[in-house]
Short mmCIF file of C-alpha atoms and ligand atoms in Angstrom, two decimals:
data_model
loop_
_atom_site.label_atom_id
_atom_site.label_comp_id
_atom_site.label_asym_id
_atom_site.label_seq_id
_atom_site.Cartn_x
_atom_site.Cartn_y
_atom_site.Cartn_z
CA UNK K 1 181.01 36.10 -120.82
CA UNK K 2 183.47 33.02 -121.37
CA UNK K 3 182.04 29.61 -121.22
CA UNK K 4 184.61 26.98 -121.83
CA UNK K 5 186.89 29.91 -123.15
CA UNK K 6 183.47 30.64 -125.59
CA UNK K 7 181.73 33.66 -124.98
CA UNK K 8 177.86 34.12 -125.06
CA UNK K 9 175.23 35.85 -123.81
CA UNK K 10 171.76 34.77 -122.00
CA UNK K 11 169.90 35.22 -125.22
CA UNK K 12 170.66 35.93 -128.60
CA UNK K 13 167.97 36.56 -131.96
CA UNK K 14 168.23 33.97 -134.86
CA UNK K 15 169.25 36.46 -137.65
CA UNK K 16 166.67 35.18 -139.51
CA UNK K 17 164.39 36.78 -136.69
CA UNK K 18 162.25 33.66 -136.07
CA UNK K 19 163.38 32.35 -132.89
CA UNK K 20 165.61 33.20 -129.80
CA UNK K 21 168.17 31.05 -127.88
CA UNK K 22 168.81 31.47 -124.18
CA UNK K 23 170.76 29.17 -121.70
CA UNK K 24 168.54 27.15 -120.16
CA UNK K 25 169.26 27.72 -116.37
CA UNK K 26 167.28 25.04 -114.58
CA UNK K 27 169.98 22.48 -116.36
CA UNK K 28 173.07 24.38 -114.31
CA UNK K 29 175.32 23.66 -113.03
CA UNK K 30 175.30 20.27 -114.29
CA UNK K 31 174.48 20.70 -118.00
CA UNK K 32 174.89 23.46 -119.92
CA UNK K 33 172.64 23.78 -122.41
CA UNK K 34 171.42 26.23 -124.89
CA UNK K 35 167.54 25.77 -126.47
CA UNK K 36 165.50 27.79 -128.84
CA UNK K 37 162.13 29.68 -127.72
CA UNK K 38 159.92 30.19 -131.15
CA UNK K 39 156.67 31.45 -129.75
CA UNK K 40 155.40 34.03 -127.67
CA UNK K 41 154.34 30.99 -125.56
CA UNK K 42 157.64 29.42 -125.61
CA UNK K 43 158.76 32.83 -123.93
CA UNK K 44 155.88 32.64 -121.46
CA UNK K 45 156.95 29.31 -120.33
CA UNK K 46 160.66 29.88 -120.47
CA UNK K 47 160.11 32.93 -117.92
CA UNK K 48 157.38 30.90 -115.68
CA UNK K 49 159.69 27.84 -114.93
CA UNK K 50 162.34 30.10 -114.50
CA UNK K 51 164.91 28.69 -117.86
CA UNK K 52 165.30 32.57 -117.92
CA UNK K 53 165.60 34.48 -114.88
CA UNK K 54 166.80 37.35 -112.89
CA UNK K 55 165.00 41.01 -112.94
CA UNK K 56 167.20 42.50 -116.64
CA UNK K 57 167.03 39.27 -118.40
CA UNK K 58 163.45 38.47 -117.71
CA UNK K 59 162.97 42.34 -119.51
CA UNK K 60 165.09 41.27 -121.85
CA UNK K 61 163.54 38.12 -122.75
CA UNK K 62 160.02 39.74 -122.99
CA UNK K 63 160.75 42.24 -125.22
CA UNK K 64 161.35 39.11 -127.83
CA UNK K 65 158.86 37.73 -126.80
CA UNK K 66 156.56 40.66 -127.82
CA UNK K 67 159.04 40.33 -131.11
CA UNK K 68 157.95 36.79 -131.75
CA UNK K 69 154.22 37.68 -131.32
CA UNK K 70 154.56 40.08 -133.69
CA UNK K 71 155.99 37.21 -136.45
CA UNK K 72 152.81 35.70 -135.86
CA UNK K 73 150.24 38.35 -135.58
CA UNK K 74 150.92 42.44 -135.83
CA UNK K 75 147.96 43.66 -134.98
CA UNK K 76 147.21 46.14 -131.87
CA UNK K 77 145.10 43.37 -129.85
CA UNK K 78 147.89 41.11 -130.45
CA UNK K 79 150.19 43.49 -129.45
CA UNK K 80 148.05 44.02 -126.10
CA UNK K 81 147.82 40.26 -125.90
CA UNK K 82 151.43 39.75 -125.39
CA UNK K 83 151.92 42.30 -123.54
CA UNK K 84 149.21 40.86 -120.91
CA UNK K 85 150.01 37.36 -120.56
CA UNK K 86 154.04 38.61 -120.75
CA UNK K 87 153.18 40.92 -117.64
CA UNK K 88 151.62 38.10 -116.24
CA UNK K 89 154.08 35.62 -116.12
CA UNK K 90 156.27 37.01 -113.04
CA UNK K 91 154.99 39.59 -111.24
CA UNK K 92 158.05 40.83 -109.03
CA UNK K 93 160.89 42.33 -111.17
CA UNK K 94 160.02 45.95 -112.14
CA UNK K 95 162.32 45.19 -115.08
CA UNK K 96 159.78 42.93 -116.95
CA UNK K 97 157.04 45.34 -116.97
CA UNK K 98 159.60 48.18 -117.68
CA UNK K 99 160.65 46.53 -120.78
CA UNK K 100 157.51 45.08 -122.08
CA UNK K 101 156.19 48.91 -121.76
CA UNK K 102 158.87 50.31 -123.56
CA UNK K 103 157.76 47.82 -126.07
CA UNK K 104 154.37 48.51 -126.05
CA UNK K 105 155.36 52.41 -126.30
CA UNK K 106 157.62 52.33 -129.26
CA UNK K 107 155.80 49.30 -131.39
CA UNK K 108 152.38 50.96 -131.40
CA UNK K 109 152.43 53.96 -133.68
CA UNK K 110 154.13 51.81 -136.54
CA UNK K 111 151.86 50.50 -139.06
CA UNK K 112 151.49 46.46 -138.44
CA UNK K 113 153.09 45.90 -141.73
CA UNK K 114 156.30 47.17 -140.14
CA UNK K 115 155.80 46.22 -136.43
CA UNK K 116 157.29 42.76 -136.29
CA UNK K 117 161.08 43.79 -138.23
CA UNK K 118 160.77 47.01 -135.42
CA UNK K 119 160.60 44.97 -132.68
CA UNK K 120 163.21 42.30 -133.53
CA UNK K 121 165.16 45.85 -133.55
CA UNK K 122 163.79 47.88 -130.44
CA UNK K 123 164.36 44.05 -128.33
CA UNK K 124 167.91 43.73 -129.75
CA UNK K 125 168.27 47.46 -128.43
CA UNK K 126 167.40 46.54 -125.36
CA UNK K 127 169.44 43.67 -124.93
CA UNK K 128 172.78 46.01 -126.02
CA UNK K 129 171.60 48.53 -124.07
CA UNK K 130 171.52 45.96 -120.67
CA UNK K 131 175.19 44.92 -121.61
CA UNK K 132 176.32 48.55 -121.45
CA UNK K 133 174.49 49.53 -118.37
CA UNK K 134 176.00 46.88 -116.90
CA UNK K 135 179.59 47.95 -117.76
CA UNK K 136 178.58 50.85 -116.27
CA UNK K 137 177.20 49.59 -112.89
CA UNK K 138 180.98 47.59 -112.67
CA UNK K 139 182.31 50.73 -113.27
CA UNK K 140 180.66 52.65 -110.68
CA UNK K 141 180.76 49.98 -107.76
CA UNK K 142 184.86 49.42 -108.34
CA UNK K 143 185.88 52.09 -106.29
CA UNK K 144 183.62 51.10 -103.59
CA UNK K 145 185.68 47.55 -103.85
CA UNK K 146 189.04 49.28 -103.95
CA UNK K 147 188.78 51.46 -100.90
CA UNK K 148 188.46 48.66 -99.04
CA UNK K 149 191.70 47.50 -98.17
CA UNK K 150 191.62 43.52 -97.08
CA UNK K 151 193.66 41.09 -99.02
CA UNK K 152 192.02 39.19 -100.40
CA UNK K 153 188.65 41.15 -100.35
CA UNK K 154 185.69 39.14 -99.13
CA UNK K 155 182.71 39.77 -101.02
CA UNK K 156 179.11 37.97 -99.69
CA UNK K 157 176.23 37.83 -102.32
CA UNK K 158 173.20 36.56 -102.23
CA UNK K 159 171.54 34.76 -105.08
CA UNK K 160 172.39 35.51 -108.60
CA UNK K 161 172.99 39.18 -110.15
CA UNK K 162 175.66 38.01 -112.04
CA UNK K 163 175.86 37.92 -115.64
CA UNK K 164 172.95 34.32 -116.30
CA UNK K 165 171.00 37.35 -114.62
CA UNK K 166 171.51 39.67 -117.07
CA UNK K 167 172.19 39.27 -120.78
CA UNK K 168 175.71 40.14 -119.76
CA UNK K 169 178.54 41.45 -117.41
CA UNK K 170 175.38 41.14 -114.12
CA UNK K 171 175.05 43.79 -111.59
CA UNK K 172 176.14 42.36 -108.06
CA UNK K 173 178.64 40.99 -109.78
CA UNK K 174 180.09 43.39 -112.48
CA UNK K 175 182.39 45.09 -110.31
CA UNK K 176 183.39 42.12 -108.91
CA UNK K 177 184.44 41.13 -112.21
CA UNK K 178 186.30 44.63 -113.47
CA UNK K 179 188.10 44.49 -109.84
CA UNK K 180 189.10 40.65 -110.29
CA UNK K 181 190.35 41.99 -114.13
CA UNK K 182 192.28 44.90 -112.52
CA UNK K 183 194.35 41.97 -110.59
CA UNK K 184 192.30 42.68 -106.96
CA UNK K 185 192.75 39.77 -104.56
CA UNK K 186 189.04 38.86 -104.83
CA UNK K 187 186.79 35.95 -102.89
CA UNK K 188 183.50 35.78 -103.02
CA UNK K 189 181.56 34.41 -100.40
CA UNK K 190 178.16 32.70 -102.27
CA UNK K 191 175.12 31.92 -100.00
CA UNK K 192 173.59 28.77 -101.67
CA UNK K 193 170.32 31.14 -101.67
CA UNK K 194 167.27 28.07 -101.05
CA UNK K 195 165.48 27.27 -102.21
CA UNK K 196 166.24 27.13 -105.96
CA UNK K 197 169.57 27.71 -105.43
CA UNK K 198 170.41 30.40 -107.42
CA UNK K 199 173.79 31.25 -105.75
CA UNK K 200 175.19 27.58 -105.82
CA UNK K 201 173.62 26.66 -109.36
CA UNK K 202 174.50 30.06 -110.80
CA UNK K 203 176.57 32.12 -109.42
CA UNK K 204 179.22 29.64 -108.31
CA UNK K 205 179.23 27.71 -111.63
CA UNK K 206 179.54 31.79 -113.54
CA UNK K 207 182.13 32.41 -110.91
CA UNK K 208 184.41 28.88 -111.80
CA UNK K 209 183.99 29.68 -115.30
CA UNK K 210 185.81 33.58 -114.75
CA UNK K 211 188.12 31.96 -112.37
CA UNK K 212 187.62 33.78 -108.99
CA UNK K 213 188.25 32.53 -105.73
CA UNK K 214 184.96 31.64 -104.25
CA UNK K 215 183.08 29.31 -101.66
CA UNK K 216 179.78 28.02 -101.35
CA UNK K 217 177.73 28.78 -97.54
CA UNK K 218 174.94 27.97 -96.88
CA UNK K 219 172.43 30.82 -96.10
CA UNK K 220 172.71 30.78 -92.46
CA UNK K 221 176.47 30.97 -92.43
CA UNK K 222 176.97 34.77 -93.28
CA UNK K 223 176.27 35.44 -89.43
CA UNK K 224 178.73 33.81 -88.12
CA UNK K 225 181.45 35.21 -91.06
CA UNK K 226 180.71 38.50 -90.23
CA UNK K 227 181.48 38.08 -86.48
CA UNK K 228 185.20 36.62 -87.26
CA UNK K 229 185.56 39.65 -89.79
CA UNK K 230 185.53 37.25 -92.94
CA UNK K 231 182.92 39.27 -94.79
CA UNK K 232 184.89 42.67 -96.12
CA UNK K 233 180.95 43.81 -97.73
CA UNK K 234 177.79 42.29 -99.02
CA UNK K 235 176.41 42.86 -103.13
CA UNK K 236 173.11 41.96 -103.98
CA UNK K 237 171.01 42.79 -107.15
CA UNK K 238 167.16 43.69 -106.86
CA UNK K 239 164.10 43.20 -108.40
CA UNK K 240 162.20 46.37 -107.59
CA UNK K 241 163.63 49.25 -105.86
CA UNK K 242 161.18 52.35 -104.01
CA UNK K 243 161.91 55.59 -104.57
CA UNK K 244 162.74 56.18 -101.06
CA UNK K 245 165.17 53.37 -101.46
CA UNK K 246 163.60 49.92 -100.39
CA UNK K 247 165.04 46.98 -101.66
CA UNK K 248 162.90 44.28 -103.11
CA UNK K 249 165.59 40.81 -103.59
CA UNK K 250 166.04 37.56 -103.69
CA UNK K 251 164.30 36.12 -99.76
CA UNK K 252 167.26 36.14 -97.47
CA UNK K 253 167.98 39.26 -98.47
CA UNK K 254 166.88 41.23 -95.55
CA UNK K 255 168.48 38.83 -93.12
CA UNK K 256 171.79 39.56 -94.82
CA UNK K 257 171.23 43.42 -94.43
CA UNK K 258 170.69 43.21 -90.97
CA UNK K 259 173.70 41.42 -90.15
CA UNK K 260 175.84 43.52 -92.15
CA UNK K 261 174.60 46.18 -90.29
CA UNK K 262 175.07 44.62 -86.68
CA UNK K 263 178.62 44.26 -87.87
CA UNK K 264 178.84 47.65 -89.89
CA UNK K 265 179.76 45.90 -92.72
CA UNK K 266 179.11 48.33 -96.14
CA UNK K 267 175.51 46.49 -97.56
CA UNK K 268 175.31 47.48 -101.74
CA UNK K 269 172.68 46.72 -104.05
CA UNK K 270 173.24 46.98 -107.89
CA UNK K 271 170.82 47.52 -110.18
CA UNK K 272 169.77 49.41 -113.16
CA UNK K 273 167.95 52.49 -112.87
CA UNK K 274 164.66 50.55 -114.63
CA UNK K 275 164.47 48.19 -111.62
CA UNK K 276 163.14 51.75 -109.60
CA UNK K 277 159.37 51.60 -109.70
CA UNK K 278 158.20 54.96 -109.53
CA UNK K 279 154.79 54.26 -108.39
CA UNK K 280 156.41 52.48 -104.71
CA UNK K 281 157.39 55.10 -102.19
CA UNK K 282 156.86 54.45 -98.52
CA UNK K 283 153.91 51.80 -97.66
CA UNK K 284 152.39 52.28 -100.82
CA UNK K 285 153.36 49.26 -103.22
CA UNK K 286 150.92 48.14 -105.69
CA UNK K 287 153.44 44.74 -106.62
CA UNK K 288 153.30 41.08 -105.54
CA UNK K 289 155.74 39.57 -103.44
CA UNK K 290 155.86 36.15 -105.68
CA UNK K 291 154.88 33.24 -103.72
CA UNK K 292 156.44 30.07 -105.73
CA UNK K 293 155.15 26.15 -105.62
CA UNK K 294 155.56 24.48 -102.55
CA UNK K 295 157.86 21.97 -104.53
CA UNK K 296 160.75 24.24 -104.63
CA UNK K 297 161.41 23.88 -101.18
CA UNK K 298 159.92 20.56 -100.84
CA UNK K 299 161.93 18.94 -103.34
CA UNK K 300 165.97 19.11 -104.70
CA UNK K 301 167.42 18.04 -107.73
CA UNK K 302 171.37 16.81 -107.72
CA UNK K 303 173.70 14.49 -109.99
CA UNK K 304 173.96 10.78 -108.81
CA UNK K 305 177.13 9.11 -108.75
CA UNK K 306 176.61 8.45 -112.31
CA UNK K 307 176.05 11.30 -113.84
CA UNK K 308 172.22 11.66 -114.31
CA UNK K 309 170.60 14.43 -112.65
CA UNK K 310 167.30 13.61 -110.64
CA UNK K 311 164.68 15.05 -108.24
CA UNK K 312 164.09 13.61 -105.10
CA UNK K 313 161.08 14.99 -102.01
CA UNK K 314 163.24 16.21 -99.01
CA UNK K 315 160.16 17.69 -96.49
CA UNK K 316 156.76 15.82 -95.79
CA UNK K 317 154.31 18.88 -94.41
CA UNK K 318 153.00 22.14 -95.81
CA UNK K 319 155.60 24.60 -96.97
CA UNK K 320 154.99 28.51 -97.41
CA UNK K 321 157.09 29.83 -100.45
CA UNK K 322 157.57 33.51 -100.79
CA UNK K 323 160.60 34.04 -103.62
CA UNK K 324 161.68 38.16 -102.41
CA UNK K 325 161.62 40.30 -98.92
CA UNK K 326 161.87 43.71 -99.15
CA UNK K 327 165.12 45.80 -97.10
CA UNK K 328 164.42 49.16 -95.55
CA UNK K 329 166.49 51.91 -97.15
CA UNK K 330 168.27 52.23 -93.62
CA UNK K 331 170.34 49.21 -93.96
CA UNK K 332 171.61 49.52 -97.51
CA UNK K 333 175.03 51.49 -97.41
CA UNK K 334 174.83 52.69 -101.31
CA UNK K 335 172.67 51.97 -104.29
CA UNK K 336 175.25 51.49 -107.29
CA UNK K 337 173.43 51.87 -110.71
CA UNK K 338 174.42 53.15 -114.23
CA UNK K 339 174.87 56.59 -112.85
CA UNK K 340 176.72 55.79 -109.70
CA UNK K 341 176.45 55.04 -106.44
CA UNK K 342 174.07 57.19 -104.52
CA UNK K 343 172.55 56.66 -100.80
CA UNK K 344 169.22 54.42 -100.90
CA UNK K 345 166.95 57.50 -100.01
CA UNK K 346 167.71 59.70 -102.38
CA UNK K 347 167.71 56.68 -105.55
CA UNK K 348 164.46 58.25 -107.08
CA UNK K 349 165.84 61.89 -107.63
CA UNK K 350 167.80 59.91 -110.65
CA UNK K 351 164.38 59.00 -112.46
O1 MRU E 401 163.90 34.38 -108.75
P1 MRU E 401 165.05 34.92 -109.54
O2 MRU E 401 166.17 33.95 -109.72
O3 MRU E 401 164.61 35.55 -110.84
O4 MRU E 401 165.59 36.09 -108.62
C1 MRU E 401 166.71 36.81 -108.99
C2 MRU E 401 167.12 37.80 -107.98
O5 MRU E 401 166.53 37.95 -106.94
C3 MRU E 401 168.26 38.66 -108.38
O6 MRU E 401 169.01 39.01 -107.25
C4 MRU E 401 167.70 39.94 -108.99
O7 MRU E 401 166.81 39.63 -110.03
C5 MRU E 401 168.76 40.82 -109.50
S1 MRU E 401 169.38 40.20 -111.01
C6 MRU E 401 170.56 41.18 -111.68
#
């Protein structure tokens, strides 16, 4: 996407295959700034303090980092290796395992003296591969947008599934983008999404760089929209989808759902197929609901008058931290992936 009227993506290879680049996304909205990752523990770091985030780019982002383990060391235990500590370093978004198993799949019956150049490929696959999916999910959730028929369409997300989330294009908000392209009267309604902030940082600085109408609310204000009829539908990404249809996301997410569906308000999530984890059906879910530092909520960072960004403590007692909630299949109106959009229940039939 455009930045400044330049367009990049969340990470790019060095085409000397040594190092990638991502946009580092704890510096948003106030800096933007772009920094290399040359290690596998670069990577490992990058993913951990969140410089990278969101379900597909996390993926993404492992997938080189398996690459740039493989510069370093080709052999099958430090193929494992990576793949371990990668695994390790998040534990909610399907996506990251997906992709560091599709890795791990397609890397190991190579010979080591091929394995690294393969990788640099296979990752770079990936990362295309996310871009068109994408495309696809806009593609799929546009006519959702245009049978609505408010002017200007109010849109409520949560967090960020927009394209920092991604390597490009998003999910939540690709088919806000194609609609906003195809000259729809768009605004988007963007819950700040505390404690990080991923909605005001993120989406809201993506969103002023494309152009469209939007407003920042704080996360308890979608209630009160959706009584006076200012919230048209709600799109939110995920990090782990059921088969049956539950909704892993970004905490608040639940709270959303159930208002939207107090006030019959259509409730999408858009995600690629590889955020469905096969193995979670029902009660039975073998992930981790990441619990983050206490900091996060206990502490903000913001631009002083002049300029320099600092941290400062805002709470004094014990804070609890849980980063995702999970949404029952029976208040999501349609799952829109790659494919389509489907109802929540039936998602897994697609695997
Ligand atoms: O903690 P984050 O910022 O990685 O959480 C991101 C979200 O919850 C997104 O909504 C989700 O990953 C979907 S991204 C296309």
């Amino acid at each position: 996407m455009l930045v400044e009227g330049k367009s990049y993506r969340t990470i790019e290879a060095s085409s000397d295959l040594t190092r990638v680049t991502i946009i580092d996304q704890t510096a948003l909205p106030f800096k933007f700034e772009l920094i290399d990752l040359k290690s596998l523990e670069d990577v490992i770091q990058a993913i951990k303090i969140m410089q990278v985030r969101g379900a597909p780019l996390i993926g993404v982002t492992s997938a080189f980092g398996i690459a740039l383990a493989m510069n370093n060391d080709s052999s099958d235990q430090s193929l494992l290796d990576a793949a371990f500590s990668l695994k390790e370093s998040r534990p909610t978004a399907v996506n990251l395992a997906w992709a560091v198993n599709k890795m791990l799949e397609h890397l190991k019956p190579y010979d080591t003296n091929d394995r690294a150049k393969i990788a640099w490929l296979y990752a770079n696959e990936l990362a295309e591969d996310d871009i068109k999916t994408n495309i696809d999910i806009g593609r799929a959730g546009l006519p959702l947008l245009k049978q609505i028929k408010s002017s200007p369409l109010n849109i409520l997300t949560h967090c960020n599934a927009g394209w920092l989330a991604t390597i490009d294009n998003g999910t939540a908000l690709s088919p806000i983008y194609q609609a906003f392209e195809e000259g729809i009267d768009i605004h988007v309604w963007v819950d700040e999404t505390r404690p990080r902030n991923q909605g005001m940082s993120l989406t809201a600085w993506e969103l002023t760089q494309a152009k469209i109408p939007h407003t920042i609310i704080s996360d308890n204000t979608g209630g009160l929209l959706m009584q006076q009829n200012k919230v048209d539908c709600v799109i939110v990404g995920a990090d782990r989808i059921s088969i049956d249809g539950q909704v892993c996301n970004k905490i608040g997410t639940y709270l959303k759902a159930l208002a939207a569906k107090a006030h019959n308000i259509p409730f999408y999530v858009a995600a690629p197929l590889s955020t469905i984890d096969n193995s979670f059906i029902g009660e039975k879910k073998s992930f981790e609901i990441e619990c983050r530092h206490p900091d996060e909520l206990l502490r903000i960072k913001g631009m002083n008058n002049d300029g320099t960004v600092s941290e400062v403590k805002i709470g004094m007692s014990t804070a609890y931290n849980p980063a995702f909630d999970l949404t029952p299949a029976e208040y999501i109106t349609k799952i829109i992936c790659e494919k389509g959009s489907y109802n929540p229940e039936s998602i897994g039939t697609l695997l």
